[in-house]
PDB file of C-alpha atoms in Angstrom:
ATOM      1  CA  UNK A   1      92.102 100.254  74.497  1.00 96.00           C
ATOM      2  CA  UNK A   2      92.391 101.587  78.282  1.00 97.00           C
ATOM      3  CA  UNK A   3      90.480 100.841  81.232  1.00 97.00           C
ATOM      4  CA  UNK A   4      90.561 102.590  84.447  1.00 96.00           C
ATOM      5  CA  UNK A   5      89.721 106.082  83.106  1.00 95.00           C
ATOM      6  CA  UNK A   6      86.752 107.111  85.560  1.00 93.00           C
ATOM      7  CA  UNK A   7      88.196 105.962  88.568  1.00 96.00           C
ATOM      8  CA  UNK A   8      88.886 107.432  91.628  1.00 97.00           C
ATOM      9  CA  UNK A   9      91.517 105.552  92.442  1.00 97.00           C
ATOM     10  CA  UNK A  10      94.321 103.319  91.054  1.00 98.00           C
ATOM     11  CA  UNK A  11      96.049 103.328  87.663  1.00 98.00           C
ATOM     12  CA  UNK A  12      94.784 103.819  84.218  1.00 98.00           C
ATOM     13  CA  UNK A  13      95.988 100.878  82.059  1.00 98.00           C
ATOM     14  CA  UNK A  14      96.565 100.467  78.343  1.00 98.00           C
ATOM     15  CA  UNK A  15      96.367  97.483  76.521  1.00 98.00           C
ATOM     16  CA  UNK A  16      97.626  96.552  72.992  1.00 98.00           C
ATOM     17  CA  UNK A  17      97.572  93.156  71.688  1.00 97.00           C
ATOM     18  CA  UNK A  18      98.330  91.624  67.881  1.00 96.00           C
ATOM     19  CA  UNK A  19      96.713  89.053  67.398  1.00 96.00           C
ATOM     20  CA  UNK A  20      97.921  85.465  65.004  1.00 93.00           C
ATOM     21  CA  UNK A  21      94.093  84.222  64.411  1.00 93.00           C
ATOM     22  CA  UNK A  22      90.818  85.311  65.487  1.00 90.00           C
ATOM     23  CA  UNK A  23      89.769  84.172  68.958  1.00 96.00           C
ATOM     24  CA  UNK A  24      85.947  83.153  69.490  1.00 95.00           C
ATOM     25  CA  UNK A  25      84.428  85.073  71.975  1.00 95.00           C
ATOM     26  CA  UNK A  26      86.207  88.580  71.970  1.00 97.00           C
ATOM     27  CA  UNK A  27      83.814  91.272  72.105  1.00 95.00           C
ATOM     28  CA  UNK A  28      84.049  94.573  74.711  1.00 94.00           C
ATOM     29  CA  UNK A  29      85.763  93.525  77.861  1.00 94.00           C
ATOM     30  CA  UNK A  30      82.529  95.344  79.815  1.00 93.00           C
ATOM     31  CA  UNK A  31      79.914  92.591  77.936  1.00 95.00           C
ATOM     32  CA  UNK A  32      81.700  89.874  79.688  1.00 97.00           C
ATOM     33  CA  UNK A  33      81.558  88.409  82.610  1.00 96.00           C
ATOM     34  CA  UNK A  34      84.458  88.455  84.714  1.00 95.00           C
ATOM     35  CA  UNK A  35      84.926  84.583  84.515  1.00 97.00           C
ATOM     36  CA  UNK A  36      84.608  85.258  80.949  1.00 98.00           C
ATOM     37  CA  UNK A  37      87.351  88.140  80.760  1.00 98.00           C
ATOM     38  CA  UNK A  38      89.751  85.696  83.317  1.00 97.00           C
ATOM     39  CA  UNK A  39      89.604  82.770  80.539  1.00 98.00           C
ATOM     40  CA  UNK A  40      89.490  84.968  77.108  1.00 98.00           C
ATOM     41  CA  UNK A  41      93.007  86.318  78.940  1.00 98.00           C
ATOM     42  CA  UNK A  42      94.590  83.213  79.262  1.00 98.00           C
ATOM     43  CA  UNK A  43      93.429  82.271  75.504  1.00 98.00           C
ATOM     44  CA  UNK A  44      94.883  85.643  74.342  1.00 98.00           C
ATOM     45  CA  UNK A  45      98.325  85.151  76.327  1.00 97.00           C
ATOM     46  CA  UNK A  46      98.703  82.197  74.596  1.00 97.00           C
ATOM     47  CA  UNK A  47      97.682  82.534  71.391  1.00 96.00           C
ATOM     48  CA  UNK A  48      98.374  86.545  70.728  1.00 96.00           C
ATOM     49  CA  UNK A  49     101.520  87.574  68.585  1.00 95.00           C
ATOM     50  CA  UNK A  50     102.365  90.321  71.092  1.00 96.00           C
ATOM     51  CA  UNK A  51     100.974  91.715  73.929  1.00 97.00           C
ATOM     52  CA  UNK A  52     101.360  95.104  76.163  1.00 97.00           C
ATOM     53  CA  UNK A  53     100.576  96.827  78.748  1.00 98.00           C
ATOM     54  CA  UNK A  54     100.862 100.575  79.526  1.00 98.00           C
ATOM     55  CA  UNK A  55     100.010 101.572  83.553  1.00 98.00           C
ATOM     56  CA  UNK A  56      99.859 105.037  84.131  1.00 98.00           C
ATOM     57  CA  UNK A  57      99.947 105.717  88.128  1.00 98.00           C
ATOM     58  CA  UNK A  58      97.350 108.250  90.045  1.00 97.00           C
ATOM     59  CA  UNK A  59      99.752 110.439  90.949  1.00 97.00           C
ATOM     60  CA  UNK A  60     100.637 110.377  87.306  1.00 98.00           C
ATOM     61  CA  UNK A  61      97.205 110.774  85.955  1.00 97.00           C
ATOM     62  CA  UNK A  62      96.679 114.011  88.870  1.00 97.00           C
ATOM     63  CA  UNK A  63      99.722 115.345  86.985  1.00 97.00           C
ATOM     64  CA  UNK A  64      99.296 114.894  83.729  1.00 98.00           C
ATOM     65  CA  UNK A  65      95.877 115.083  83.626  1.00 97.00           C
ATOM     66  CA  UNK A  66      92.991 112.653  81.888  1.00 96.00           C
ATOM     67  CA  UNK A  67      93.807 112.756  78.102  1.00 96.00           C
ATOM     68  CA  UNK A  68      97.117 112.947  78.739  1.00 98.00           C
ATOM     69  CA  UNK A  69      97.652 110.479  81.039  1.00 98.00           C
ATOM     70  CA  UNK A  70      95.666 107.810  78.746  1.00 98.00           C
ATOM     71  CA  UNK A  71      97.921 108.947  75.970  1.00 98.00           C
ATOM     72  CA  UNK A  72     100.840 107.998  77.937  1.00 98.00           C
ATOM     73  CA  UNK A  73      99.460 104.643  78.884  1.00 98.00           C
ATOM     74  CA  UNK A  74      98.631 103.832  75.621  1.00 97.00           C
ATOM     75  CA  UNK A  75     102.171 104.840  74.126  1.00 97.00           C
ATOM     76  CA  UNK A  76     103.856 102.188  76.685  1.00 97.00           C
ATOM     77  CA  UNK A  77     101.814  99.675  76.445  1.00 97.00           C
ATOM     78  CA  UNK A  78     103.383 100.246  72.404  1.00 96.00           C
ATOM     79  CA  UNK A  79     106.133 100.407  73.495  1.00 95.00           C
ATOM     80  CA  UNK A  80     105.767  96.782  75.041  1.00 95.00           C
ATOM     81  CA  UNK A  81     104.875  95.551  71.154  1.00 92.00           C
ATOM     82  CA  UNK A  82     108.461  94.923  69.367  1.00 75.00           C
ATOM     83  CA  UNK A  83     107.091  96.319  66.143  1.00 69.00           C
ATOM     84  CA  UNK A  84     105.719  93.997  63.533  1.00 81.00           C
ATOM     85  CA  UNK A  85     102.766  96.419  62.978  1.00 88.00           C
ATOM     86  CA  UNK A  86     101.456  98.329  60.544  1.00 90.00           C
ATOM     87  CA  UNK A  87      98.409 100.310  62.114  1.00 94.00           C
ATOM     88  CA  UNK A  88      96.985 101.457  65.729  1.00 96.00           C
ATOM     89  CA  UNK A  89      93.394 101.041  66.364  1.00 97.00           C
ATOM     90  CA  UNK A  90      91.702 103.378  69.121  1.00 97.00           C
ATOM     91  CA  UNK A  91      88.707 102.765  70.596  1.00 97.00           C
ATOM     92  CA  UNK A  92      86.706 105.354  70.455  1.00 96.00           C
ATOM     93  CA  UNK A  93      86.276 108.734  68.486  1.00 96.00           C
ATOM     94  CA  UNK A  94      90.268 110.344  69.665  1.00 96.00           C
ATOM     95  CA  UNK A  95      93.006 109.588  68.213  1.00 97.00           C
ATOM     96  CA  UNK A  96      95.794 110.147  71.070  1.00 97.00           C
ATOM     97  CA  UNK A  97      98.453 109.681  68.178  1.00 96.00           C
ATOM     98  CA  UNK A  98      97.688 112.346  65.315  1.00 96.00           C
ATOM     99  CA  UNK A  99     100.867 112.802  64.562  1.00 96.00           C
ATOM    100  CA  UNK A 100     101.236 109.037  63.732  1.00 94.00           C
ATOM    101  CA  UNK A 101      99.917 108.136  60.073  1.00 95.00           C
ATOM    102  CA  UNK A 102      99.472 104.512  60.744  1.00 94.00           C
ATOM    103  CA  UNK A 103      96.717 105.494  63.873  1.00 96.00           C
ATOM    104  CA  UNK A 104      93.323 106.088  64.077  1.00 97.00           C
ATOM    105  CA  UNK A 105      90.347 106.040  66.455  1.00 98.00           C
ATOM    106  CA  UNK A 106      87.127 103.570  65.677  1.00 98.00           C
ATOM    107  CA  UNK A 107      84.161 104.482  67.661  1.00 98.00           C
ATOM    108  CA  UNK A 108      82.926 100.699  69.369  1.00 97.00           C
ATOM    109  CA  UNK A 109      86.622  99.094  68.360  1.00 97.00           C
ATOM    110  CA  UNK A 110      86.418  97.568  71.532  1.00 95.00           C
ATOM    111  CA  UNK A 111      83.587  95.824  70.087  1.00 95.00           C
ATOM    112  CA  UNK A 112      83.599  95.207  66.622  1.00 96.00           C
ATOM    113  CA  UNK A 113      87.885  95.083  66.038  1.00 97.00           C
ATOM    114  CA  UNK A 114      89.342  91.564  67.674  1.00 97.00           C
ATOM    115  CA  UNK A 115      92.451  92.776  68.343  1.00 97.00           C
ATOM    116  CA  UNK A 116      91.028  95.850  70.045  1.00 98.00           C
ATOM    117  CA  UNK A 117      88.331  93.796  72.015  1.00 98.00           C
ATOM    118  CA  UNK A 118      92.002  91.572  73.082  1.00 98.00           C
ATOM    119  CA  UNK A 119      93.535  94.352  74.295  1.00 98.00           C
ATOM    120  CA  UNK A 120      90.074  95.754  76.132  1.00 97.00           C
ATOM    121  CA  UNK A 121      90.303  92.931  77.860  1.00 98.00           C
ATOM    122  CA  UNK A 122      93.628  91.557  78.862  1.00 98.00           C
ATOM    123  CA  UNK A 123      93.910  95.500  80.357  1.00 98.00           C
ATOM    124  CA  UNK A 124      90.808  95.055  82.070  1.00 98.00           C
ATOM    125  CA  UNK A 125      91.636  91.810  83.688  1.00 98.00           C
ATOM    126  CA  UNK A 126      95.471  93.039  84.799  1.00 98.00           C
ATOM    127  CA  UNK A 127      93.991  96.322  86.112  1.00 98.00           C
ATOM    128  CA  UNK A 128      91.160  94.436  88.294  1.00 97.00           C
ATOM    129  CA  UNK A 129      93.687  91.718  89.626  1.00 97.00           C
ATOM    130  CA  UNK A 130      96.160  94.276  90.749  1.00 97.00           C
ATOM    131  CA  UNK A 131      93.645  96.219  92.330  1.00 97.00           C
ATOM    132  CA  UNK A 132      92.588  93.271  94.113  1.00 95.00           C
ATOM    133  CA  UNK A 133      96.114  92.369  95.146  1.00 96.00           C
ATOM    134  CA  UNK A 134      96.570  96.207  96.457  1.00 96.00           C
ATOM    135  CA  UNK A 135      93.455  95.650  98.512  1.00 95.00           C
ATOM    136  CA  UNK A 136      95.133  94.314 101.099  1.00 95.00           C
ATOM    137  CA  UNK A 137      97.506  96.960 101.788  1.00 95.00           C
ATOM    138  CA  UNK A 138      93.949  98.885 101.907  1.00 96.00           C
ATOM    139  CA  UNK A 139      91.476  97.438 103.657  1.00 96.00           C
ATOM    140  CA  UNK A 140      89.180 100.217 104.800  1.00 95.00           C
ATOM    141  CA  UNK A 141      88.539 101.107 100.941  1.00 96.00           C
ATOM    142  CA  UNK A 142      87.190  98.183  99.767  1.00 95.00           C
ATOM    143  CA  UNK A 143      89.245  98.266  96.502  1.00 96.00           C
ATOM    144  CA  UNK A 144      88.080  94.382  95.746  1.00 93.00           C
ATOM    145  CA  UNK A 145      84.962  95.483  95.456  1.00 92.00           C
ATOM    146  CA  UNK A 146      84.853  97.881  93.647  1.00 95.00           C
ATOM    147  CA  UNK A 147      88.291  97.727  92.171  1.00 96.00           C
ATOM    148  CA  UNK A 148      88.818 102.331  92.061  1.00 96.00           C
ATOM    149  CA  UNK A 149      85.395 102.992  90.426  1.00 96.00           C
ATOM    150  CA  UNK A 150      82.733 105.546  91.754  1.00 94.00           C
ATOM    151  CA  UNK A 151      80.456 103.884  93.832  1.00 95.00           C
ATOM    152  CA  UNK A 152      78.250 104.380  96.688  1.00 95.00           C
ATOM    153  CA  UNK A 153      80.726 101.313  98.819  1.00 95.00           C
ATOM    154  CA  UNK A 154      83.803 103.719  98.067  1.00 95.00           C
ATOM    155  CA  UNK A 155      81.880 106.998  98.768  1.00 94.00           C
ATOM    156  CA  UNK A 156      81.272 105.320 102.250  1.00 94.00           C
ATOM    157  CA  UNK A 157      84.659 104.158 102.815  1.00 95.00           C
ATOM    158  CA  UNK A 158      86.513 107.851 101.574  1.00 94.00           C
ATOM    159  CA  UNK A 159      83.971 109.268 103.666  1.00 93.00           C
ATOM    160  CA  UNK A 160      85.083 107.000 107.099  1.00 94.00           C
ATOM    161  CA  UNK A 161      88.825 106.618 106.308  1.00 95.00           C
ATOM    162  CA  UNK A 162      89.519 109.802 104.125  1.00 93.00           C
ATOM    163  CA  UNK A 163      91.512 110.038 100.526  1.00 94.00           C
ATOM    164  CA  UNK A 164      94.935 107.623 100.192  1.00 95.00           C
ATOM    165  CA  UNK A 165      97.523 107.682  98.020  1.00 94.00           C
ATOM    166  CA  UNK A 166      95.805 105.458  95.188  1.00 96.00           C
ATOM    167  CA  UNK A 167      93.016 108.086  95.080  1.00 97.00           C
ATOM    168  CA  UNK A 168      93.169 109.931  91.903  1.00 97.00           C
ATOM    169  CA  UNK A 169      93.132 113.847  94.171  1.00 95.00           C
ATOM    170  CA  UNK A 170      92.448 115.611  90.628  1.00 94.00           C
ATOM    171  CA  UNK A 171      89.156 113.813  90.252  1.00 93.00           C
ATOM    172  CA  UNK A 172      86.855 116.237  91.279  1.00 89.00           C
ATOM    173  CA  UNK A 173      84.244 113.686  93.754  1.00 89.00           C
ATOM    174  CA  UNK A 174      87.856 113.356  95.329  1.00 93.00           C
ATOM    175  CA  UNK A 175      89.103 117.012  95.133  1.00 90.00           C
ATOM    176  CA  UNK A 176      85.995 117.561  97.266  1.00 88.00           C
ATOM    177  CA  UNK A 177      86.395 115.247  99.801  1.00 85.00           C
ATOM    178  CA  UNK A 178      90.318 116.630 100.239  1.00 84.00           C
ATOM    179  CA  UNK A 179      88.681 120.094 100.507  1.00 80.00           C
ATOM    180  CA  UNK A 180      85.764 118.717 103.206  1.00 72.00           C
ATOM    181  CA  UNK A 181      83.320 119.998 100.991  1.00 54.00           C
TER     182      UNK A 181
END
């Protein structure tokens, strides 16, 4: 699973995670609470088979573009997992590895496959610390807050201190403010 994908600024990252046993409580990383995410994370680190990561930086997704650049995420954080499996679940209803016989997309995976839900949120949690951590190398944006995503705090702040170099300049809200339209 990936997280990151509609925001204006910071990385898109990938997560894939095999997991020993089941782990009570996975579900969708966005139906937990944040406290929640923080402590199914540690669970997962400890108990998962393998765990990886895939970060795909905004100057990356601007080149690449969207699909691609979540395809590229998801193919290192694969590249993080030594082997030892024997299919790829994708949330959602693309499969960003046709060419690969053992992958395939499930719509709500994030939900309803434990593995998938692990990955959903072990990405979520390492792409929301590190945009916290950033923050302070940022403080006009507000990037704590509201960690890259769309909202009416980071509208404000783009509007006062203009686009930086974490700002995805592809992403059309931000194309516009580039163009001072």
């Amino acid at each position: 699973d990936e997280v990151g994908r509609g925001c204006w600024a910071g990385p898109v990252v990938a997560g894939a995670v095999i997991l020993k046993h089941p782990i009570e409580g996975l579900k969708d990383s966005k139906k937990l609470s944040k406290r929640q995410r923080e402590t199914l994370t540690v669970r997962i680190r400890n108990e998962a088979e393998a765990i990886g990561l895939g970060w795909v930086a905004p100057a990356e997704v601007d080149e690449l573009g969207l699909t691609e650049a979540v395809r590229l995420a998801m193919r290192r954080a694969l590249e993080e997992i030594a082997g030892g499996y024997d299919e790829i679940i994708i949330d959602g209803s693309f499969n960003f590895f046709p060419e690969n016989s053992m992958a395939k997309a499930v719509i709500k995976a994030d939900d309803t496959v434990p593995a998938v839900s692990a990955a959903s949120i072990v990405a979520k949690v390492a792409r929301d610390t590190y945009m916290a951590e950033i923050a302070s190398g940022y403080p006009d944006y507000g990037f704590k807050n509201h960690v890259g995503y769309g909202t009416a705090l980071h509208l404000e702040r783009l509007k006062l201190h203009g686009v930086s170099d974490l700002h995805r300049r592809s992403f059309k809200p931000i194309r516009a403010l580039v163009a001072g339209v």
